[in-house]
């Protein structure tokens, strides 16, 4: 897809992978609707539009979508479901509220956003949804059971959705990044973000690559890992 002039909705836009992806989309000529609870303070661009949104709440997603199409038009070409979080802890001591927070953000938010954009994409017979899962969506990790469960859910949702909408000209890609140097690890005991990890720009560039594939095929699943991780 040529991204010039195309409308791209991007969740979790304020920092990390979301901010890098917004910048990458803008560099390709896209019109970016950044959804988040906090506006990125250092992103100023005539084609960037911020819409306040808490993806955990369906009403907030519906309001953000209504505001987006009112301001940018009825066509939506790209959705990048990037908003997500991880909370670590053993299962037998894990707070139910933390479990629900991860599922509300990582899983339910992805569902709400996909459901919002699909009618427009079906009318167009054109669209691309990119869901950000994780390596944790492919294998279990000690003391990360809740996060793994939520990212496994994103994986299953994405693989089911692509089969459901492919005949409508809609692509669905699920990314499984390994460790990325972001603030994700601030609250994960025993792991510190470091320069041996992938960079947010690496993930953003990969998203652009998947979006620019020719119309006749799409990348369904894509795993990414650091080449020389810290020992």
PDB file of C-alpha atoms in Angstrom:
ATOM      1  CA  UNK A   1       0.000   0.000   0.000  1.00  0.00           C
ATOM      2  CA  UNK A   2       1.235   3.470  -0.886  1.00  0.00           C
ATOM      3  CA  UNK A   3       0.799   5.309   2.423  1.00  0.00           C
ATOM      4  CA  UNK A   4       0.740   8.813   0.917  1.00  0.00           C
ATOM      5  CA  UNK A   5      -2.449  10.503   2.080  1.00  0.00           C
ATOM      6  CA  UNK A   6      -3.739   7.340   3.765  1.00  0.00           C
ATOM      7  CA  UNK A   7      -5.342   7.612   7.222  1.00  0.00           C
ATOM      8  CA  UNK A   8      -3.606   5.486   9.859  1.00  0.00           C
ATOM      9  CA  UNK A   9      -4.979   5.028  13.379  1.00  0.00           C
ATOM     10  CA  UNK A  10      -2.266   4.228  15.900  1.00  0.00           C
ATOM     11  CA  UNK A  11      -2.900   3.394  19.558  1.00  0.00           C
ATOM     12  CA  UNK A  12      -0.452   3.918  22.403  1.00  0.00           C
ATOM     13  CA  UNK A  13       1.107   6.793  20.500  1.00  0.00           C
ATOM     14  CA  UNK A  14       2.728   8.756  23.312  1.00  0.00           C
ATOM     15  CA  UNK A  15       6.068   6.928  23.619  1.00  0.00           C
ATOM     16  CA  UNK A  16       8.225   3.949  22.686  1.00  0.00           C
ATOM     17  CA  UNK A  17       7.112   1.872  19.713  1.00  0.00           C
ATOM     18  CA  UNK A  18       3.975   3.977  19.239  1.00  0.00           C
ATOM     19  CA  UNK A  19       5.852   7.258  18.944  1.00  0.00           C
ATOM     20  CA  UNK A  20       8.461   5.735  16.604  1.00  0.00           C
ATOM     21  CA  UNK A  21       5.696   4.282  14.442  1.00  0.00           C
ATOM     22  CA  UNK A  22       3.896   7.626  14.241  1.00  0.00           C
ATOM     23  CA  UNK A  23       7.096   9.251  13.016  1.00  0.00           C
ATOM     24  CA  UNK A  24       7.696   6.459  10.482  1.00  0.00           C
ATOM     25  CA  UNK A  25       4.145   6.715   9.125  1.00  0.00           C
ATOM     26  CA  UNK A  26       4.445  10.487   8.780  1.00  0.00           C
ATOM     27  CA  UNK A  27       7.742  10.061   6.924  1.00  0.00           C
ATOM     28  CA  UNK A  28       5.860   7.911   4.387  1.00  0.00           C
ATOM     29  CA  UNK A  29       3.215  10.582   3.831  1.00  0.00           C
ATOM     30  CA  UNK A  30       0.418   9.093   5.951  1.00  0.00           C
ATOM     31  CA  UNK A  31      -2.136  11.064   7.934  1.00  0.00           C
ATOM     32  CA  UNK A  32      -1.749   9.774  11.494  1.00  0.00           C
ATOM     33  CA  UNK A  33      -4.583   9.659  14.020  1.00  0.00           C
ATOM     34  CA  UNK A  34      -2.753   9.066  17.280  1.00  0.00           C
ATOM     35  CA  UNK A  35      -4.949   7.567  19.985  1.00  0.00           C
ATOM     36  CA  UNK A  36      -3.792   7.614  23.577  1.00  0.00           C
ATOM     37  CA  UNK A  37      -4.360   8.841  27.088  1.00  0.00           C
ATOM     38  CA  UNK A  38      -1.406  11.240  26.824  1.00  0.00           C
ATOM     39  CA  UNK A  39      -0.410  13.394  23.863  1.00  0.00           C
ATOM     40  CA  UNK A  40       3.231  12.998  22.770  1.00  0.00           C
ATOM     41  CA  UNK A  41       4.885  16.250  23.792  1.00  0.00           C
ATOM     42  CA  UNK A  42       7.639  16.251  21.161  1.00  0.00           C
ATOM     43  CA  UNK A  43       5.647  15.307  18.063  1.00  0.00           C
ATOM     44  CA  UNK A  44       4.438  18.280  16.069  1.00  0.00           C
ATOM     45  CA  UNK A  45       3.415  17.697  12.460  1.00  0.00           C
ATOM     46  CA  UNK A  46       0.665  19.033  10.219  1.00  0.00           C
ATOM     47  CA  UNK A  47      -0.460  15.470   9.407  1.00  0.00           C
ATOM     48  CA  UNK A  48      -0.483  14.267  13.018  1.00  0.00           C
ATOM     49  CA  UNK A  49      -3.773  14.490  14.893  1.00  0.00           C
ATOM     50  CA  UNK A  50      -4.140  13.425  18.520  1.00  0.00           C
ATOM     51  CA  UNK A  51      -7.373  11.940  19.851  1.00  0.00           C
ATOM     52  CA  UNK A  52      -7.739  11.154  23.527  1.00  0.00           C
ATOM     53  CA  UNK A  53      -8.630   7.491  23.977  1.00  0.00           C
ATOM     54  CA  UNK A  54      -8.496   4.826  26.664  1.00  0.00           C
ATOM     55  CA  UNK A  55      -8.609   1.566  24.717  1.00  0.00           C
ATOM     56  CA  UNK A  56      -9.719  -0.308  27.837  1.00  0.00           C
ATOM     57  CA  UNK A  57     -13.141   1.333  27.495  1.00  0.00           C
ATOM     58  CA  UNK A  58     -15.323   0.592  24.490  1.00  0.00           C
ATOM     59  CA  UNK A  59     -17.148   3.928  24.761  1.00  0.00           C
ATOM     60  CA  UNK A  60     -13.819   5.769  24.652  1.00  0.00           C
ATOM     61  CA  UNK A  61     -12.765   3.864  21.514  1.00  0.00           C
ATOM     62  CA  UNK A  62     -16.101   4.590  19.848  1.00  0.00           C
ATOM     63  CA  UNK A  63     -15.786   8.283  20.689  1.00  0.00           C
ATOM     64  CA  UNK A  64     -12.205   8.443  19.390  1.00  0.00           C
ATOM     65  CA  UNK A  65     -13.248   6.770  16.152  1.00  0.00           C
ATOM     66  CA  UNK A  66     -16.205   9.124  15.685  1.00  0.00           C
ATOM     67  CA  UNK A  67     -13.931  12.133  16.260  1.00  0.00           C
ATOM     68  CA  UNK A  68     -11.346  10.710  13.860  1.00  0.00           C
ATOM     69  CA  UNK A  69     -13.697  10.260  10.923  1.00  0.00           C
ATOM     70  CA  UNK A  70     -15.367  13.600  11.634  1.00  0.00           C
ATOM     71  CA  UNK A  71     -12.012  15.359  11.370  1.00  0.00           C
ATOM     72  CA  UNK A  72     -10.163  13.202   8.825  1.00  0.00           C
ATOM     73  CA  UNK A  73     -12.924  11.690   6.702  1.00  0.00           C
ATOM     74  CA  UNK A  74     -14.755   8.369   6.489  1.00  0.00           C
ATOM     75  CA  UNK A  75     -11.911   6.341   4.969  1.00  0.00           C
ATOM     76  CA  UNK A  76      -9.544   4.517   7.343  1.00  0.00           C
ATOM     77  CA  UNK A  77      -6.749   2.561   5.725  1.00  0.00           C
ATOM     78  CA  UNK A  78      -4.496   1.403   8.576  1.00  0.00           C
ATOM     79  CA  UNK A  79      -4.935   0.426  12.215  1.00  0.00           C
ATOM     80  CA  UNK A  80      -1.912  -0.317  14.390  1.00  0.00           C
ATOM     81  CA  UNK A  81      -2.923  -1.794  17.747  1.00  0.00           C
ATOM     82  CA  UNK A  82       0.169  -0.918  19.748  1.00  0.00           C
ATOM     83  CA  UNK A  83      -1.251   0.038  23.156  1.00  0.00           C
ATOM     84  CA  UNK A  84      -0.263  -2.550  25.735  1.00  0.00           C
ATOM     85  CA  UNK A  85       1.388  -3.186  29.075  1.00  0.00           C
ATOM     86  CA  UNK A  86       2.952  -5.953  31.109  1.00  0.00           C
ATOM     87  CA  UNK A  87       2.832  -6.663  34.837  1.00  0.00           C
ATOM     88  CA  UNK A  88       5.032  -9.366  36.349  1.00  0.00           C
ATOM     89  CA  UNK A  89       4.413 -11.642  39.319  1.00  0.00           C
ATOM     90  CA  UNK A  90       3.822 -15.252  40.377  1.00  0.00           C
ATOM     91  CA  UNK A  91       0.379 -16.671  39.713  1.00  0.00           C
ATOM     92  CA  UNK A  92      -0.325 -17.502  43.358  1.00  0.00           C
ATOM     93  CA  UNK A  93       0.294 -13.924  44.449  1.00  0.00           C
ATOM     94  CA  UNK A  94      -0.965 -12.036  41.417  1.00  0.00           C
ATOM     95  CA  UNK A  95      -3.579  -9.318  41.905  1.00  0.00           C
ATOM     96  CA  UNK A  96      -6.796  -9.891  40.005  1.00  0.00           C
ATOM     97  CA  UNK A  97      -6.961  -6.162  39.223  1.00  0.00           C
ATOM     98  CA  UNK A  98      -3.561  -6.352  37.473  1.00  0.00           C
ATOM     99  CA  UNK A  99      -4.729  -9.377  35.487  1.00  0.00           C
ATOM    100  CA  UNK A 100      -7.834  -7.507  34.346  1.00  0.00           C
ATOM    101  CA  UNK A 101      -5.833  -4.383  33.506  1.00  0.00           C
ATOM    102  CA  UNK A 102      -3.618  -6.353  31.117  1.00  0.00           C
ATOM    103  CA  UNK A 103      -6.526  -8.096  29.430  1.00  0.00           C
ATOM    104  CA  UNK A 104      -8.561  -4.891  29.223  1.00  0.00           C
ATOM    105  CA  UNK A 105      -5.658  -3.147  27.478  1.00  0.00           C
ATOM    106  CA  UNK A 106      -3.919  -5.845  25.469  1.00  0.00           C
ATOM    107  CA  UNK A 107      -6.897  -7.952  24.408  1.00  0.00           C
ATOM    108  CA  UNK A 108     -10.165  -6.073  24.823  1.00  0.00           C
ATOM    109  CA  UNK A 109      -8.634  -2.841  23.506  1.00  0.00           C
ATOM    110  CA  UNK A 110      -7.442  -4.634  20.381  1.00  0.00           C
ATOM    111  CA  UNK A 111     -10.919  -6.068  19.844  1.00  0.00           C
ATOM    112  CA  UNK A 112     -12.676  -2.709  20.353  1.00  0.00           C
ATOM    113  CA  UNK A 113     -10.378  -0.936  17.892  1.00  0.00           C
ATOM    114  CA  UNK A 114     -10.643  -3.630  15.223  1.00  0.00           C
ATOM    115  CA  UNK A 115     -14.407  -3.681  15.548  1.00  0.00           C
ATOM    116  CA  UNK A 116     -14.508   0.107  15.099  1.00  0.00           C
ATOM    117  CA  UNK A 117     -12.533   0.234  11.829  1.00  0.00           C
ATOM    118  CA  UNK A 118     -13.779  -2.903  10.072  1.00  0.00           C
ATOM    119  CA  UNK A 119     -17.005  -1.463   8.580  1.00  0.00           C
ATOM    120  CA  UNK A 120     -15.065   1.315   6.822  1.00  0.00           C
ATOM    121  CA  UNK A 121     -12.379  -1.074   5.605  1.00  0.00           C
ATOM    122  CA  UNK A 122     -15.000  -3.482   4.271  1.00  0.00           C
ATOM    123  CA  UNK A 123     -16.738  -0.678   2.360  1.00  0.00           C
ATOM    124  CA  UNK A 124     -13.406   0.272   0.827  1.00  0.00           C
ATOM    125  CA  UNK A 125     -12.371  -3.354   0.198  1.00  0.00           C
ATOM    126  CA  UNK A 126      -9.005  -2.125   1.415  1.00  0.00           C
ATOM    127  CA  UNK A 127      -7.292  -1.923   4.793  1.00  0.00           C
ATOM    128  CA  UNK A 128      -4.473  -3.237   6.927  1.00  0.00           C
ATOM    129  CA  UNK A 129      -4.603  -4.049  10.641  1.00  0.00           C
ATOM    130  CA  UNK A 130      -1.337  -4.586  12.509  1.00  0.00           C
ATOM    131  CA  UNK A 131      -1.578  -6.106  15.993  1.00  0.00           C
ATOM    132  CA  UNK A 132       1.469  -5.994  18.262  1.00  0.00           C
ATOM    133  CA  UNK A 133       1.762  -9.201  20.238  1.00  0.00           C
ATOM    134  CA  UNK A 134       5.104 -10.288  21.712  1.00  0.00           C
ATOM    135  CA  UNK A 135       7.503 -13.189  21.937  1.00  0.00           C
ATOM    136  CA  UNK A 136       5.441 -13.755  25.090  1.00  0.00           C
ATOM    137  CA  UNK A 137       2.582 -14.599  22.729  1.00  0.00           C
ATOM    138  CA  UNK A 138       4.492 -17.632  21.473  1.00  0.00           C
ATOM    139  CA  UNK A 139       6.021 -19.139  24.632  1.00  0.00           C
ATOM    140  CA  UNK A 140       5.469 -19.108  28.365  1.00  0.00           C
ATOM    141  CA  UNK A 141       7.699 -16.972  30.609  1.00  0.00           C
ATOM    142  CA  UNK A 142       8.190 -17.484  34.338  1.00  0.00           C
ATOM    143  CA  UNK A 143       6.317 -14.903  36.448  1.00  0.00           C
ATOM    144  CA  UNK A 144       4.743 -13.408  33.320  1.00  0.00           C
ATOM    145  CA  UNK A 145       1.746 -15.727  33.040  1.00  0.00           C
ATOM    146  CA  UNK A 146      -0.820 -12.945  32.789  1.00  0.00           C
ATOM    147  CA  UNK A 147       1.114 -11.037  30.147  1.00  0.00           C
ATOM    148  CA  UNK A 148       1.774 -14.219  28.165  1.00  0.00           C
ATOM    149  CA  UNK A 149      -1.890 -15.188  28.336  1.00  0.00           C
ATOM    150  CA  UNK A 150      -2.961 -11.786  27.031  1.00  0.00           C
ATOM    151  CA  UNK A 151      -0.450 -11.847  24.169  1.00  0.00           C
ATOM    152  CA  UNK A 152      -1.380 -15.433  23.256  1.00  0.00           C
ATOM    153  CA  UNK A 153      -4.949 -14.102  23.020  1.00  0.00           C
ATOM    154  CA  UNK A 154      -3.826 -11.369  20.607  1.00  0.00           C
ATOM    155  CA  UNK A 155      -2.158 -14.064  18.515  1.00  0.00           C
ATOM    156  CA  UNK A 156      -5.281 -16.220  18.334  1.00  0.00           C
ATOM    157  CA  UNK A 157      -7.506 -13.227  17.659  1.00  0.00           C
ATOM    158  CA  UNK A 158      -5.248 -12.007  14.846  1.00  0.00           C
ATOM    159  CA  UNK A 159      -5.018 -15.390  13.137  1.00  0.00           C
ATOM    160  CA  UNK A 160      -8.795 -15.812  13.282  1.00  0.00           C
ATOM    161  CA  UNK A 161      -9.465 -12.254  12.070  1.00  0.00           C
ATOM    162  CA  UNK A 162      -7.211 -12.544   9.025  1.00  0.00           C
ATOM    163  CA  UNK A 163      -9.145 -15.582   7.829  1.00  0.00           C
ATOM    164  CA  UNK A 164     -12.416 -13.737   8.422  1.00  0.00           C
ATOM    165  CA  UNK A 165     -11.629 -10.555   6.469  1.00  0.00           C
ATOM    166  CA  UNK A 166      -9.084 -11.528   3.791  1.00  0.00           C
ATOM    167  CA  UNK A 167     -11.818 -11.840   1.137  1.00  0.00           C
ATOM    168  CA  UNK A 168     -12.747  -8.207   1.886  1.00  0.00           C
ATOM    169  CA  UNK A 169      -9.313  -6.997   0.835  1.00  0.00           C
ATOM    170  CA  UNK A 170      -8.262  -6.443   4.453  1.00  0.00           C
ATOM    171  CA  UNK A 171      -4.836  -7.555   5.626  1.00  0.00           C
ATOM    172  CA  UNK A 172      -4.107  -8.570   9.224  1.00  0.00           C
ATOM    173  CA  UNK A 173      -0.517  -8.834  10.443  1.00  0.00           C
ATOM    174  CA  UNK A 174       0.568  -9.901  13.921  1.00  0.00           C
ATOM    175  CA  UNK A 175       4.058  -8.922  15.119  1.00  0.00           C
ATOM    176  CA  UNK A 176       5.948 -10.799  17.834  1.00  0.00           C
ATOM    177  CA  UNK A 177       8.848  -8.580  18.969  1.00  0.00           C
ATOM    178  CA  UNK A 178      11.423  -9.790  21.436  1.00  0.00           C
ATOM    179  CA  UNK A 179      12.978  -7.318  23.865  1.00  0.00           C
ATOM    180  CA  UNK A 180      12.848  -3.656  22.810  1.00  0.00           C
ATOM    181  CA  UNK A 181      14.632  -0.823  24.612  1.00  0.00           C
ATOM    182  CA  UNK A 182      11.605   1.025  26.007  1.00  0.00           C
ATOM    183  CA  UNK A 183      10.126   1.867  29.386  1.00  0.00           C
ATOM    184  CA  UNK A 184       8.252  -1.476  29.300  1.00  0.00           C
ATOM    185  CA  UNK A 185      10.945  -2.968  31.542  1.00  0.00           C
ATOM    186  CA  UNK A 186      10.709  -0.237  34.199  1.00  0.00           C
ATOM    187  CA  UNK A 187       8.288  -2.355  36.210  1.00  0.00           C
ATOM    188  CA  UNK A 188       9.649  -5.805  35.283  1.00  0.00           C
ATOM    189  CA  UNK A 189      11.991  -7.021  38.062  1.00  0.00           C
ATOM    190  CA  UNK A 190      15.278  -8.563  36.953  1.00  0.00           C
ATOM    191  CA  UNK A 191      15.400  -7.038  33.469  1.00  0.00           C
ATOM    192  CA  UNK A 192      16.721  -3.619  32.537  1.00  0.00           C
ATOM    193  CA  UNK A 193      16.339  -2.016  29.129  1.00  0.00           C
ATOM    194  CA  UNK A 194      19.700  -1.841  27.369  1.00  0.00           C
ATOM    195  CA  UNK A 195      21.270  -1.020  24.019  1.00  0.00           C
ATOM    196  CA  UNK A 196      21.568  -4.704  23.086  1.00  0.00           C
ATOM    197  CA  UNK A 197      17.795  -4.858  22.717  1.00  0.00           C
ATOM    198  CA  UNK A 198      15.969  -3.871  19.552  1.00  0.00           C
ATOM    199  CA  UNK A 199      15.076  -0.212  19.196  1.00  0.00           C
ATOM    200  CA  UNK A 200      11.538   1.183  18.781  1.00  0.00           C
ATOM    201  CA  UNK A 201      12.533   2.352  15.306  1.00  0.00           C
ATOM    202  CA  UNK A 202      13.285  -1.261  14.346  1.00  0.00           C
ATOM    203  CA  UNK A 203       9.702  -2.239  15.083  1.00  0.00           C
ATOM    204  CA  UNK A 204       8.347   0.870  13.367  1.00  0.00           C
ATOM    205  CA  UNK A 205      10.352   0.171  10.211  1.00  0.00           C
ATOM    206  CA  UNK A 206       9.060  -3.400  10.163  1.00  0.00           C
ATOM    207  CA  UNK A 207       5.477  -2.178  10.464  1.00  0.00           C
ATOM    208  CA  UNK A 208       6.055   0.103   7.468  1.00  0.00           C
ATOM    209  CA  UNK A 209       7.518  -2.835   5.532  1.00  0.00           C
ATOM    210  CA  UNK A 210       4.424  -4.967   6.142  1.00  0.00           C
ATOM    211  CA  UNK A 211       2.099  -2.103   5.194  1.00  0.00           C
ATOM    212  CA  UNK A 212       3.889  -1.530   1.892  1.00  0.00           C
ATOM    213  CA  UNK A 213       3.546  -5.114   0.633  1.00  0.00           C
ATOM    214  CA  UNK A 214       1.748  -5.466  -2.729  1.00  0.00           C
ATOM    215  CA  UNK A 215      -2.009  -5.951  -2.615  1.00  0.00           C
ATOM    216  CA  UNK A 216      -1.931  -9.615  -3.685  1.00  0.00           C
ATOM    217  CA  UNK A 217      -0.376 -10.926  -0.449  1.00  0.00           C
ATOM    218  CA  UNK A 218       0.244 -10.017   3.162  1.00  0.00           C
ATOM    219  CA  UNK A 219       2.494 -11.047   6.016  1.00  0.00           C
ATOM    220  CA  UNK A 220       0.405 -12.860   8.624  1.00  0.00           C
ATOM    221  CA  UNK A 221       2.909 -13.528  11.432  1.00  0.00           C
ATOM    222  CA  UNK A 222       6.320 -11.932  11.919  1.00  0.00           C
ATOM    223  CA  UNK A 223       8.716 -12.702  14.794  1.00  0.00           C
ATOM    224  CA  UNK A 224      11.536 -10.292  15.624  1.00  0.00           C
ATOM    225  CA  UNK A 225      14.429 -10.801  18.062  1.00  0.00           C
ATOM    226  CA  UNK A 226      17.673  -9.008  18.936  1.00  0.00           C
ATOM    227  CA  UNK A 227      20.700 -10.436  17.136  1.00  0.00           C
ATOM    228  CA  UNK A 228      23.213 -10.105  19.986  1.00  0.00           C
ATOM    229  CA  UNK A 229      21.242  -9.944  23.238  1.00  0.00           C
ATOM    230  CA  UNK A 230      22.963  -9.033  26.476  1.00  0.00           C
ATOM    231  CA  UNK A 231      24.367 -12.108  28.199  1.00  0.00           C
TER     232      UNK A 231
END
